[in-house]
Amino acid sequence: MATPFCLSPEVDAALSTGKPIVALESTIISHGLPRPDNERIGQEIEQAVRDGGAVPATIAVLDGVIHVGLTPPELLILARNEAIVKASTRDLGVLIARGVCGSTTVASTAAIAHRAGIAVFATGGLGGVHRVAYDESADLHALAQTPMVVVCAGVKSILDVPATLERLETLGVVVLGVGTHRFPGFYLRDSGQPVPWRVDSAREVADIWRARTSLGLQPAIVAALPLPAEDAIEPSVHDQVLLQGLAEAKRTGVEGGDVTPFLLAYFHEATHGATLTANVKLVLRNAKFAAEVAVELADGSP
Ligand code: PSU
Ligand code: MN
């Protein structure tokens, strides 16, 4: 049987020499950010990982082959191709068997990164429990099952945040606030909920990772970084746009995996790009911090 992944030469070399690596998801590029800006932002996210001292490994499925690490032209395919499928873990087998392209969510990226031997992953905001209808992101299930440090700006503020935090607790996923006791709310600096633990450095995250790994614990560690106040969205603006967006999603019958991309696009348009700017800033911060965690882990390894 052929190897299940295609490693980019850079990721391949980094894996075999123990260099720090950060996995990156690709749904944020294909579905979370508007074209044509997503091309440039995809490259900037990779650059932020490099600035933090690690090798970026953006993950996607191209013509039925799982790629761990993309070349610049491959990243462009993902950013430009409107037909690209948003692929959660359950979809991977279908994409491979049919030889089609897909971008990976937090859930599928984490599953692949773990199998490739990568322990740190950066994204924007995690999926979770939705506010309307019964809809819980597969991200939560993946976090419960995947030993990985996931750096994010909390869960997306379009979700039911208290319910999502409860689910994370039940699933054994620890949530660390980076420089804060408050759980960040993606576009919002504070989701209104506390975190169980505060950390103040990448080193602390790495120490916690090593300690939980020594116990053989399976669930992920979530390291949540808030946006600085000047880059975050005003809660009153946010809440108003969210209400309108949720009503519009209901009115137009948006459901399932389309809900998150729909609401993100609605926000970007209704705020004249303010949430897009916030989204880009937070993902770049997360990528850089994730790289610092990966560097700490690589330094501390035997
Ligand atoms: N973070 C962002 N933008 C995004 C996402 C995360 O800043 O678009 C994506 C991730 O891929 C995440 C997905 O896994 O949204 C969640 O979708 P759903 O709620 O359908 O599980
Ligand atoms: Mn869903």
Coordinates of C-alpha atoms in Angstrom, one line a residue, residues 95-280:
L95 CA -11.8 12.3 -1.2
I96 CA -8.9 9.8 -1.4
A97 CA -11.0 7.1 -3.0
R98 CA -12.4 9.5 -5.6
G99 CA -9.2 11.4 -6.2
V100 CA -10.7 14.8 -5.5
C101 CA -9.5 18.0 -3.7
G102 CA -10.5 19.1 -0.3
S103 CA -9.5 21.6 2.4
T104 CA -9.1 20.2 5.9
T105 CA -10.9 21.5 9.0
V106 CA -9.5 21.6 12.5
A107 CA -10.8 18.1 13.0
S108 CA -9.2 16.5 9.9
T109 CA -6.0 18.6 10.1
A110 CA -5.4 17.4 13.6
A111 CA -6.1 13.8 12.7
I112 CA -3.6 14.0 9.8
A113 CA -1.0 16.0 11.7
H114 CA -0.9 13.5 14.5
R115 CA -0.4 10.6 12.2
A116 CA 2.4 12.5 10.5
G117 CA 4.2 13.0 13.8
I118 CA 3.4 16.7 14.3
A119 CA 2.4 17.8 17.8
V120 CA 1.5 21.5 17.4
F121 CA -1.2 23.0 15.3
A122 CA -2.4 26.6 14.8
T123 CA -5.8 27.9 13.7
G124 CA -8.1 30.9 14.0
G125 CA -11.0 29.8 16.1
L126 CA -12.2 26.3 16.9
G127 CA -15.5 24.9 16.0
G128 CA -17.9 23.9 18.8
V129 CA -21.6 23.8 19.7
H130 CA -23.7 26.0 17.5
R131 CA -26.4 28.3 18.8
V132 CA -29.1 27.2 16.4
A133 CA -30.4 23.8 15.7
Y134 CA -28.5 20.8 16.9
D135 CA -25.0 21.1 15.4
E136 CA -21.8 20.3 17.1
S137 CA -18.5 20.6 15.3
A138 CA -16.4 17.5 14.7
D139 CA -13.5 19.6 16.0
L140 CA -14.6 18.8 19.5
H141 CA -14.5 15.0 18.9
A142 CA -11.1 15.4 17.2
L143 CA -9.7 17.3 20.1
A144 CA -10.9 14.6 22.5
Q145 CA -9.0 12.0 20.5
T146 CA -5.9 13.7 19.3
P147 CA -2.8 14.4 21.3
M148 CA -1.9 17.8 20.0
V149 CA -1.3 21.4 21.2
V150 CA -3.9 23.4 19.4
V151 CA -3.3 27.2 19.4
C152 CA -6.4 29.3 18.7
A153 CA -8.2 32.5 19.7
G154 CA -10.8 30.4 21.6
V155 CA -13.8 29.1 19.8
K156 CA -15.6 31.1 17.1
S157 CA -17.8 33.7 18.7
I158 CA -20.7 32.6 16.5
L159 CA -21.1 29.5 18.7
D160 CA -22.6 28.8 22.1
V161 CA -19.4 29.4 24.0
P162 CA -20.5 28.2 27.5
A163 CA -21.9 24.9 26.0
T164 CA -18.7 24.4 24.0
L165 CA -16.5 24.9 27.1
E166 CA -18.6 22.3 29.0
R167 CA -18.1 19.8 26.2
L168 CA -14.4 20.4 26.2
E169 CA -14.3 19.8 29.9
T170 CA -16.3 16.5 29.5
L171 CA -14.0 15.4 26.7
G172 CA -10.9 15.9 28.8
V173 CA -9.5 18.8 26.8
V174 CA -7.7 21.3 28.9
V175 CA -8.0 25.0 28.0
L176 CA -5.1 27.3 28.8
G177 CA -5.5 31.1 28.6
V178 CA -2.3 32.6 27.2
G179 CA -1.7 35.8 29.3
T180 CA -5.3 35.8 30.5
H181 CA -7.8 34.2 32.9
R182 CA -10.6 34.8 30.4
F183 CA -11.5 32.6 27.5
P184 CA -11.0 34.6 24.3
G185 CA -13.9 34.9 21.9
F186 CA -12.3 34.9 18.5
Y187 CA -13.2 38.4 17.2
L188 CA -13.9 39.3 20.9
R189 CA -11.1 39.7 23.4
D190 CA -13.2 38.1 26.1
S191 CA -16.0 35.5 25.4
G192 CA -17.5 36.2 28.9
Q193 CA -16.2 32.9 30.2
P194 CA -13.2 32.1 32.4
V195 CA -10.5 29.6 31.6
P196 CA -9.5 26.9 34.1
W197 CA -5.8 27.8 33.8
R198 CA -3.6 30.8 32.8
V199 CA -0.2 30.4 31.3
D200 CA 2.2 33.2 30.3
S201 CA 4.7 31.6 28.0
A202 CA 5.3 29.0 25.2
R203 CA 7.6 27.3 27.6
E204 CA 4.7 26.7 30.1
V205 CA 2.6 25.2 27.4
A206 CA 5.4 22.9 26.4
D207 CA 5.9 21.8 30.0
I208 CA 2.2 21.0 30.4
W209 CA 2.3 19.0 27.1
R210 CA 5.2 16.9 28.3
A211 CA 3.6 16.3 31.6
R212 CA 0.3 15.1 30.1
T213 CA 2.1 13.1 27.5
S214 CA 4.1 11.2 30.3
L215 CA 0.7 10.1 31.5
G216 CA -0.3 8.9 28.1
L217 CA -3.4 11.2 28.0
Q218 CA -5.1 11.3 24.7
P219 CA -7.0 14.6 24.5
A220 CA -5.5 17.8 23.0
I221 CA -4.4 20.9 24.9
V222 CA -6.0 24.1 23.7
A223 CA -3.9 27.2 24.1
A224 CA -6.1 30.2 23.6
L225 CA -4.7 33.6 22.8
P226 CA -6.9 36.7 22.9
L227 CA -6.6 39.6 20.4
P228 CA -5.2 42.8 21.9
A229 CA -8.0 45.3 22.7
E230 CA -7.2 47.6 19.8
D231 CA -7.5 44.7 17.3
A232 CA -10.7 43.1 18.7
I233 CA -14.3 43.8 17.6
E234 CA -16.6 45.8 19.9
P235 CA -19.0 43.4 21.7
S236 CA -22.1 45.6 20.8
V237 CA -21.2 45.6 17.1
H238 CA -20.4 41.9 17.2
D239 CA -23.7 40.9 18.9
Q240 CA -25.8 42.9 16.6
V241 CA -24.2 41.5 13.4
L242 CA -24.4 38.0 14.8
L243 CA -28.1 38.3 15.4
Q244 CA -28.6 39.5 11.9
G245 CA -26.4 36.8 10.5
L246 CA -28.1 34.0 12.4
A247 CA -31.5 35.3 11.2
E248 CA -30.3 35.4 7.6
A249 CA -28.9 31.9 7.9
K250 CA -32.2 30.6 9.1
R251 CA -34.2 32.6 6.4
T252 CA -32.0 31.3 3.6
G253 CA -31.9 27.7 4.9
V254 CA -28.1 27.5 5.4
E255 CA -27.3 24.3 7.3
G256 CA -24.6 21.8 8.3
G257 CA -21.1 22.5 7.3
D258 CA -22.1 25.6 5.4
V259 CA -23.2 27.5 8.6
T260 CA -19.7 28.5 9.7
P261 CA -18.4 29.8 6.3
F262 CA -21.8 31.6 5.8
L263 CA -21.6 33.4 9.2
L264 CA -17.9 34.3 8.8
A265 CA -18.6 35.8 5.3
Y266 CA -21.7 37.6 6.7
F267 CA -19.5 39.2 9.4
H268 CA -16.8 40.2 7.0
E269 CA -19.3 42.0 4.7
A270 CA -21.5 43.6 7.4
T271 CA -18.5 45.0 9.2
H272 CA -16.9 46.3 6.0
G273 CA -13.9 44.1 6.6
A274 CA -13.3 44.8 10.2
T275 CA -13.8 41.2 11.3
L276 CA -11.6 40.1 8.4
T277 CA -8.8 42.2 9.7
A278 CA -9.4 40.8 13.2
N279 CA -9.5 37.3 11.8
V280 CA -6.2 37.7 10.0

